[in-house]
Coordinates of N, CA, C and O in Angstrom, one line a residue:
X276 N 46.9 -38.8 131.4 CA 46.1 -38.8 130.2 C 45.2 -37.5 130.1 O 45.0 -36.9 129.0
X277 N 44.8 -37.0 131.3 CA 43.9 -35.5 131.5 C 44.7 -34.9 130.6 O 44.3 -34.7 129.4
X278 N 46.2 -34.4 131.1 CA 47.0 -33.3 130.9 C 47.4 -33.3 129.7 O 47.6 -32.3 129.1
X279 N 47.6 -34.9 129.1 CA 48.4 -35.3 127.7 C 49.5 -35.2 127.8 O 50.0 -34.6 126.8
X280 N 50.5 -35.5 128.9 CA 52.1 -35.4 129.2 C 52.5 -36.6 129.2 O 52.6 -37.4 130.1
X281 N 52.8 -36.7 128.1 CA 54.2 -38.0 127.8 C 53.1 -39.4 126.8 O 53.4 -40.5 126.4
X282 N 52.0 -38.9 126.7 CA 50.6 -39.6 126.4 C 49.7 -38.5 125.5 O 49.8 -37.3 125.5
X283 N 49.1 -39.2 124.8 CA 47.8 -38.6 123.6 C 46.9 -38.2 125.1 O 46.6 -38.8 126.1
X284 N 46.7 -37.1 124.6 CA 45.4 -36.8 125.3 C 43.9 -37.3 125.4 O 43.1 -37.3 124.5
X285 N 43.6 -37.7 126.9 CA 42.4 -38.5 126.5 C 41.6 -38.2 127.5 O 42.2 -38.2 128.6
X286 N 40.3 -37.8 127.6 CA 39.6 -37.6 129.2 C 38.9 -38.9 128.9 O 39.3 -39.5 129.9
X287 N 38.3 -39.7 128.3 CA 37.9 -41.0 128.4 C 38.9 -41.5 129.3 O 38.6 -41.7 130.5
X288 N 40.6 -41.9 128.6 CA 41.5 -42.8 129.2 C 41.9 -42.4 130.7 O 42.3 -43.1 131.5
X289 N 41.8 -40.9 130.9 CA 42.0 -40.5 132.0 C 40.7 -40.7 133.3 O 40.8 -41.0 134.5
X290 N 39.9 -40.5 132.6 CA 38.4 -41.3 134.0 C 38.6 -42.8 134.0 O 38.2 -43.4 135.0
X291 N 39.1 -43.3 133.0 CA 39.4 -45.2 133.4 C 39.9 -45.0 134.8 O 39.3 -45.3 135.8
X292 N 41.5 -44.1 134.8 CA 42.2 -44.5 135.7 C 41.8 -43.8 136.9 O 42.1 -44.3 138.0
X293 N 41.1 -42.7 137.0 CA 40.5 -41.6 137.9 C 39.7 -42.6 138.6 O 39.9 -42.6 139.8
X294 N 38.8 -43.4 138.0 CA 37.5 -44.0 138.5 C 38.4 -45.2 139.0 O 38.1 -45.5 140.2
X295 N 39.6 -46.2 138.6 CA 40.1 -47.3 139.8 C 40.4 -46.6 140.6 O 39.9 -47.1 141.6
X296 N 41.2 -45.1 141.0 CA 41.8 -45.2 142.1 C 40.7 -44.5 142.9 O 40.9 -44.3 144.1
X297 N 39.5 -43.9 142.4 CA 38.5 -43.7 143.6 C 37.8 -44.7 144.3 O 37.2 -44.6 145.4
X298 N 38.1 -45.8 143.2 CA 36.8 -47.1 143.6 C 37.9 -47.9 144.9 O 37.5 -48.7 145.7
X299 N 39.3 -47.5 145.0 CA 40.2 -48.3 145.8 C 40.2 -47.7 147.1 O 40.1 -48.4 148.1
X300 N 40.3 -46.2 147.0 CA 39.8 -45.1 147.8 C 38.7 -45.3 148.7 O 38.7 -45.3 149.9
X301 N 37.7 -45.4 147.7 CA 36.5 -45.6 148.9 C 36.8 -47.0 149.5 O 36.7 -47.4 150.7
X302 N 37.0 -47.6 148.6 CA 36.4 -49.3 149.3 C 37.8 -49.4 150.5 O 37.7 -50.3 151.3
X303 N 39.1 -48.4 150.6 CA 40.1 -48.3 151.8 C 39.2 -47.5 153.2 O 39.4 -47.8 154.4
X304 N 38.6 -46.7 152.8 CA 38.2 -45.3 153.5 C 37.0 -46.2 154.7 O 36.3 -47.2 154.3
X305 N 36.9 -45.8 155.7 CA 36.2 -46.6 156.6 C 35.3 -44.8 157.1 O 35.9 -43.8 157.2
X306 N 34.1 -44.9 157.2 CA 33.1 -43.6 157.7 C 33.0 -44.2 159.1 O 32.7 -45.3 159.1
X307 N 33.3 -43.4 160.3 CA 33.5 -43.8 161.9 C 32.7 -42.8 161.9 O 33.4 -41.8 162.0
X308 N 31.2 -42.6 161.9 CA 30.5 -42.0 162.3 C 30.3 -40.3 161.9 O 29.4 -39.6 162.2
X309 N 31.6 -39.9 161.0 CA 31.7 -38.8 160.5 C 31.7 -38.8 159.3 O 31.9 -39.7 158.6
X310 N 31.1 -37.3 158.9 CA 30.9 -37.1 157.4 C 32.1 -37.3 156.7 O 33.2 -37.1 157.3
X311 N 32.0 -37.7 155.3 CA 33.0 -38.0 154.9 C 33.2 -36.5 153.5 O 32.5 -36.7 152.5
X312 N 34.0 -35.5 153.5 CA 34.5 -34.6 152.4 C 35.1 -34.0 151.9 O 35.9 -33.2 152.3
X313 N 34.6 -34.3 150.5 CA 36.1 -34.0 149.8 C 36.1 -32.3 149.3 O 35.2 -31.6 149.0
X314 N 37.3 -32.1 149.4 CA 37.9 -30.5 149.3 C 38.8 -30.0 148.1 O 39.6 -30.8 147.6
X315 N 38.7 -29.0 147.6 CA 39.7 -28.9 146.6 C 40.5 -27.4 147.8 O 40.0 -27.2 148.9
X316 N 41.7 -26.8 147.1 CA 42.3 -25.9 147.6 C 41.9 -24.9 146.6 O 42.0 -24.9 145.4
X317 N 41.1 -23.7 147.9 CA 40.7 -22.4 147.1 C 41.7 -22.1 146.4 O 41.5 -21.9 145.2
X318 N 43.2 -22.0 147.0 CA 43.8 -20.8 146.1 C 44.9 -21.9 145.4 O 46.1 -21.6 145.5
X319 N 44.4 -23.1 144.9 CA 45.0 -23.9 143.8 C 44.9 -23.3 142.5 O 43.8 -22.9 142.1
X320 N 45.8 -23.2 141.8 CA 45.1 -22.8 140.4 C 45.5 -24.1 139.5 O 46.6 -24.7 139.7
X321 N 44.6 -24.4 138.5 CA 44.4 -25.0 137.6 C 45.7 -25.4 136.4 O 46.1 -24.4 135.8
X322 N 46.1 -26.3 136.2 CA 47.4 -26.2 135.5 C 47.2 -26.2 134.2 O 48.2 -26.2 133.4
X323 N 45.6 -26.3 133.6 CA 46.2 -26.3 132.4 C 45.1 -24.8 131.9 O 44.1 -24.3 132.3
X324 N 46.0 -24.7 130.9 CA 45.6 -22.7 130.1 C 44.4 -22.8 130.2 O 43.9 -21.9 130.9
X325 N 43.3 -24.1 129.3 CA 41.6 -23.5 128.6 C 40.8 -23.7 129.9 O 39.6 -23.9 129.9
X326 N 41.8 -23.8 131.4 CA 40.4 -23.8 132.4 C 40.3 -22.5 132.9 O 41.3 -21.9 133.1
X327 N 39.0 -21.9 133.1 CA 38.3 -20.6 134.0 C 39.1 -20.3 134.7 O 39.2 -20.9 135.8
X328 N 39.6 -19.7 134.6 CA 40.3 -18.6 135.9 C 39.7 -18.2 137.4 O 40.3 -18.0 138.5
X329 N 38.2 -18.4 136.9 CA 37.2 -18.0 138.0 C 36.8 -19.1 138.9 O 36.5 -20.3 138.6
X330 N 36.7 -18.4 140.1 CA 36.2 -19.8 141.3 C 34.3 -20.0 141.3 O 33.6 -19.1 141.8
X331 N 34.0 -20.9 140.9 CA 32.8 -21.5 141.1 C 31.9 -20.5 142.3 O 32.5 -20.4 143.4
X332 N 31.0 -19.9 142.3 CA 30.4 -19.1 143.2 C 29.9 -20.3 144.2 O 30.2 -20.1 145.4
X333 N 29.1 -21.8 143.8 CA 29.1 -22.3 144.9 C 29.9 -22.8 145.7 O 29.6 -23.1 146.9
X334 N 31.4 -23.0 145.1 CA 32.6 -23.5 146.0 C 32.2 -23.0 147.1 O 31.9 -23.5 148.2
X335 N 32.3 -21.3 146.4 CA 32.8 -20.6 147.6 C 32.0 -20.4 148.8 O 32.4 -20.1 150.0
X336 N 30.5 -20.7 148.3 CA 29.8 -20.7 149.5 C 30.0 -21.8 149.9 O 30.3 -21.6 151.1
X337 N 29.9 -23.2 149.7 CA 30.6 -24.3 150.4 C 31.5 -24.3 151.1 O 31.6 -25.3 151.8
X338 N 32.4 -23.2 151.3 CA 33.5 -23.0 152.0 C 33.0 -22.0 153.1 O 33.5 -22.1 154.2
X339 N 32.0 -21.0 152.7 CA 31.6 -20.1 153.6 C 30.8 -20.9 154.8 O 30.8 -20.8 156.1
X340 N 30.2 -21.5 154.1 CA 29.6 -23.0 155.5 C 30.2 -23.5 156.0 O 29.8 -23.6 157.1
X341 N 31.4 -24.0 155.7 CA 32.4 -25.0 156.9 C 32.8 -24.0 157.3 O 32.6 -24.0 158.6
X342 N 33.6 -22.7 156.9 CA 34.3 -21.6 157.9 C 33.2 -21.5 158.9 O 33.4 -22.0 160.0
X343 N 31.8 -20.8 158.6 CA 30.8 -20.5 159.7 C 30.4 -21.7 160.7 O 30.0 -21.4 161.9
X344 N 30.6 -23.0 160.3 CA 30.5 -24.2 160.7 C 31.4 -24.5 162.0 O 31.1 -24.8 163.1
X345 N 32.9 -24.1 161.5 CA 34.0 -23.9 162.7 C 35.6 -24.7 161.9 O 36.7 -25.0 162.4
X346 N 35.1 -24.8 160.3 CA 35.8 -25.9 159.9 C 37.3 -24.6 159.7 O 37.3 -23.5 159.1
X347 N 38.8 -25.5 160.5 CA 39.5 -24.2 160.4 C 40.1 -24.4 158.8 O 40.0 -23.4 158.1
X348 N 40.5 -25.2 158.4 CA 40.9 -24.8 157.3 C 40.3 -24.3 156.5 O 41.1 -23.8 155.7
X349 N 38.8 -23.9 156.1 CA 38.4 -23.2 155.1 C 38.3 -22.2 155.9 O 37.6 -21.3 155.3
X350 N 38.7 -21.9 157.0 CA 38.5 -20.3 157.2 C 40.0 -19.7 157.0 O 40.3 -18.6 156.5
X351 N 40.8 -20.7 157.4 CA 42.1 -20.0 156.7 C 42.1 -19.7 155.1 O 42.4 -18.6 154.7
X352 N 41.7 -20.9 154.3 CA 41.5 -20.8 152.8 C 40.7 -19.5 152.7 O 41.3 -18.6 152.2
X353 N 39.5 -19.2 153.1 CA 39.0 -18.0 153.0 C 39.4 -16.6 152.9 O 39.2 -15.6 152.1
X354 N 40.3 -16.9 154.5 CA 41.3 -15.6 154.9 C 42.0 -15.3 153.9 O 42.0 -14.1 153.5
X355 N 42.8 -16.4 153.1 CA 44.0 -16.2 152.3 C 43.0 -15.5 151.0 O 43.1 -14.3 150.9
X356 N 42.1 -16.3 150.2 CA 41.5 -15.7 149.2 C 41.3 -14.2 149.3 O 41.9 -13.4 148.5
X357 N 40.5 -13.8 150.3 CA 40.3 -12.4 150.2 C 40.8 -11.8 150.8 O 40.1 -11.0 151.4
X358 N 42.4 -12.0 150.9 CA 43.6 -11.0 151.7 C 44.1 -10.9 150.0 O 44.1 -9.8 149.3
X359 N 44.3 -12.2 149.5 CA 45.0 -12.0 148.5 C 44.1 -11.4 146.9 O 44.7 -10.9 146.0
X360 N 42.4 -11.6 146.8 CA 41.6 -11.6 145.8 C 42.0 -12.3 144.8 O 42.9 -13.0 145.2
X361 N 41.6 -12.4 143.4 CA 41.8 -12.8 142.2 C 41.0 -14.1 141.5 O 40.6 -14.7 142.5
X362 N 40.7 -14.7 140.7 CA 39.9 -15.5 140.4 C 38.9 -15.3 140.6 O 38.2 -16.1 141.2
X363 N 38.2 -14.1 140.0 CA 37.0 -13.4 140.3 C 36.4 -13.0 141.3 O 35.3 -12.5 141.3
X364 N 37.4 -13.4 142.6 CA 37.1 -12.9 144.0 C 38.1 -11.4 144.0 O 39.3 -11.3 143.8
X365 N 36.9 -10.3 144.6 CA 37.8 -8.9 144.9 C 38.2 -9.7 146.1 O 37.9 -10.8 146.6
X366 N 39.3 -8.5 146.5 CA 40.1 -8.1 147.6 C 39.5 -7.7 149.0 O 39.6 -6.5 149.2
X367 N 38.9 -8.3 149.9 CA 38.1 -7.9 150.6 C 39.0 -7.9 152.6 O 39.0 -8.8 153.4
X368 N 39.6 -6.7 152.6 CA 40.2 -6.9 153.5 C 39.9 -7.6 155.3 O 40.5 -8.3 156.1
X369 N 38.2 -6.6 155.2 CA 37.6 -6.7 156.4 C 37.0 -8.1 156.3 O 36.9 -8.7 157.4
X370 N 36.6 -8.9 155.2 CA 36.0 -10.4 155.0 C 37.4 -11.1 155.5 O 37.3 -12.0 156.4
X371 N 38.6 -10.9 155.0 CA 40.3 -11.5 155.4 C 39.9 -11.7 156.9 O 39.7 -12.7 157.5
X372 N 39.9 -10.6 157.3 CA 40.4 -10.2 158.9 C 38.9 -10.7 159.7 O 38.9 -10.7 161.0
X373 N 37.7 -11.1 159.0 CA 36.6 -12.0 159.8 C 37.0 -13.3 159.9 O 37.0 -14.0 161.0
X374 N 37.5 -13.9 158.5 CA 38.0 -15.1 158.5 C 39.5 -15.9 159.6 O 39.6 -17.0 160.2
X375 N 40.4 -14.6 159.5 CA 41.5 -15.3 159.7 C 40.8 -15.0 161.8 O 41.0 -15.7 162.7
X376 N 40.3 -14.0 161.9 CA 40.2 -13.8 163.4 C 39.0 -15.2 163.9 O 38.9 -15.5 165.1
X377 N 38.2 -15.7 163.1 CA 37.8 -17.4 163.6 C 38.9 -18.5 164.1 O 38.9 -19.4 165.0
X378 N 40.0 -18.0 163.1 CA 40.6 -19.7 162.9 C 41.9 -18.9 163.7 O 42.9 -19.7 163.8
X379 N 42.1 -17.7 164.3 CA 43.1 -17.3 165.5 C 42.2 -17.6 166.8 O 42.7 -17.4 167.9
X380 N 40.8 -17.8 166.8 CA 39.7 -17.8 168.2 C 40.1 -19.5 168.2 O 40.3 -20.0 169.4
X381 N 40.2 -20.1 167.4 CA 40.7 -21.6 167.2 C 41.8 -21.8 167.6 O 42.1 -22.9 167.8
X382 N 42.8 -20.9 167.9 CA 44.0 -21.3 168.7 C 45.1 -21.3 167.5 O 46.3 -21.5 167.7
X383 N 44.7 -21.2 166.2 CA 46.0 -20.8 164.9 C 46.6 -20.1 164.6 O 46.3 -19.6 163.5
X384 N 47.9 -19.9 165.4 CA 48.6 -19.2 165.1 C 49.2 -18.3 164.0 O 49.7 -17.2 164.2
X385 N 48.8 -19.3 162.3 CA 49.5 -18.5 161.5 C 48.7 -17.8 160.8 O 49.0 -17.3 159.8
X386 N 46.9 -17.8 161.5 CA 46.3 -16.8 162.0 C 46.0 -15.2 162.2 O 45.5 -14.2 161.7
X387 N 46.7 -15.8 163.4 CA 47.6 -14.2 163.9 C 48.3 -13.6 162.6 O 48.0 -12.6 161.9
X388 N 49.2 -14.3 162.5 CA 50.4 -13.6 161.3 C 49.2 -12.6 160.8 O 48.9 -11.5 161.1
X389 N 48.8 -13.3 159.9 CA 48.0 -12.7 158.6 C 46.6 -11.8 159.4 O 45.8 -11.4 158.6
X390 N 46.5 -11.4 160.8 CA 46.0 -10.8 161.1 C 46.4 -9.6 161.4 O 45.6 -8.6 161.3
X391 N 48.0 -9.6 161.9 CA 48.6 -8.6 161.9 C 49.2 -7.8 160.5 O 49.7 -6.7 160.3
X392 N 49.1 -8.6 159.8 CA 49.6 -8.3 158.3 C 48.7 -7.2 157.9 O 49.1 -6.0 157.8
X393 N 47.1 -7.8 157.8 CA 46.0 -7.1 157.4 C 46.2 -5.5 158.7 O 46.2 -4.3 158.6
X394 N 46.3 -6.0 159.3 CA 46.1 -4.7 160.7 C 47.1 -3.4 160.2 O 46.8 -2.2 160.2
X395 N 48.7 -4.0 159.7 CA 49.4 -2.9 159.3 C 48.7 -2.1 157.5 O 48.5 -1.0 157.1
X396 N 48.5 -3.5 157.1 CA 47.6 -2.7 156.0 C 46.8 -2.0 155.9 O 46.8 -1.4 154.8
X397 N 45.5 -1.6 157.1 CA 44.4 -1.0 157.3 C 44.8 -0.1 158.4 O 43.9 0.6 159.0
X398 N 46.2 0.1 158.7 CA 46.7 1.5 159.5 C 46.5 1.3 161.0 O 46.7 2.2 161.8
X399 N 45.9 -0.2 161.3 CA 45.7 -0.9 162.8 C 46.4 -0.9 163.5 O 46.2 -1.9 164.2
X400 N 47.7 0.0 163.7 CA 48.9 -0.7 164.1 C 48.7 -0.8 165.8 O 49.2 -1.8 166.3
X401 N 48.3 -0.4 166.4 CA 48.0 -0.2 167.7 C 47.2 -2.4 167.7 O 47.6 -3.2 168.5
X402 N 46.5 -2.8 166.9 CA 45.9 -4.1 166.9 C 47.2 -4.6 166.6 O 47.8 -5.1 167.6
X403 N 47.8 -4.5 165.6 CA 48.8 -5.3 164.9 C 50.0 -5.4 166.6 O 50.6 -6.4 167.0
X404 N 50.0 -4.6 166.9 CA 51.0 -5.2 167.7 C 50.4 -6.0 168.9 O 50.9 -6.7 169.8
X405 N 48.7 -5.7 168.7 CA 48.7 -7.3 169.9 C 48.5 -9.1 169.5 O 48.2 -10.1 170.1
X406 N 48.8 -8.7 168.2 CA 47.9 -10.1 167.7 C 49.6 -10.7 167.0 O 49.7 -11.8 166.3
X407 N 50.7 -9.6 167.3 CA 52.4 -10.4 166.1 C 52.9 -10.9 167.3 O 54.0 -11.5 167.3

């Protein structure tokens, strides 16, 4: 109903069904002493045309707290964002290569990759061949 595929478009009719399967969701989800949160993917883009192109400035610091936190997927997400820029985020090579060198100190391999990627990019090659 969000999208209006195969259906009238409705965000009313679409929070009906949004709001059962969260209400089923939580009342499944058991909290064992840990936080419980929810994520979107930085470099998802949006499927339909009239949404922002641009990423929410607090996502992104919400994400810069779990990276700094130790959380590895958003330091990968991070890595990738500003290896790749766009969505109102520049291209920030040396922010890439802080991110992705956390979550290779975490033991992640496809880490490395995109460490050595950046290294041939920034003329590192002497790094790049200890991190491929």
């Amino acid at each position: 109903y969000w999208s209006g595929v195969g259906v009238t478009q409705s965000c009313e009719s679409a929070l009906k069904y949004y709001r059962l399967i969260a209400d089923e969701v939580a009342r499944r989800v058991t909290n064992r002493g840990r936080q419980v949160v929810l994520r979107i993917r930085l470099m998802e883009e949006e499927e339909t045309p009239q949404s922002s192109p641009l990423l929410d400035e607090d996502l992104v610091q919400y994400y810069q707290f779990l990276a700094d936190k130790g959380d590895l997927q958003a330091q990968l997400g991070l890595g990738q964002l500003y290896l790749q820029g766009g969505r109102g985020i520049d291209r920030n090579l040396k922010l890439a290569q802080h991110y992705f060198s956390a979550a290779a100190r975490a033991g992640n391999t496809n880490a490395y990759g995109f460490l050595g990627k950046i290294s041939v990019q920034l003329g590192e090659y002497d790094v790049a061949l200890k991190v491929f």
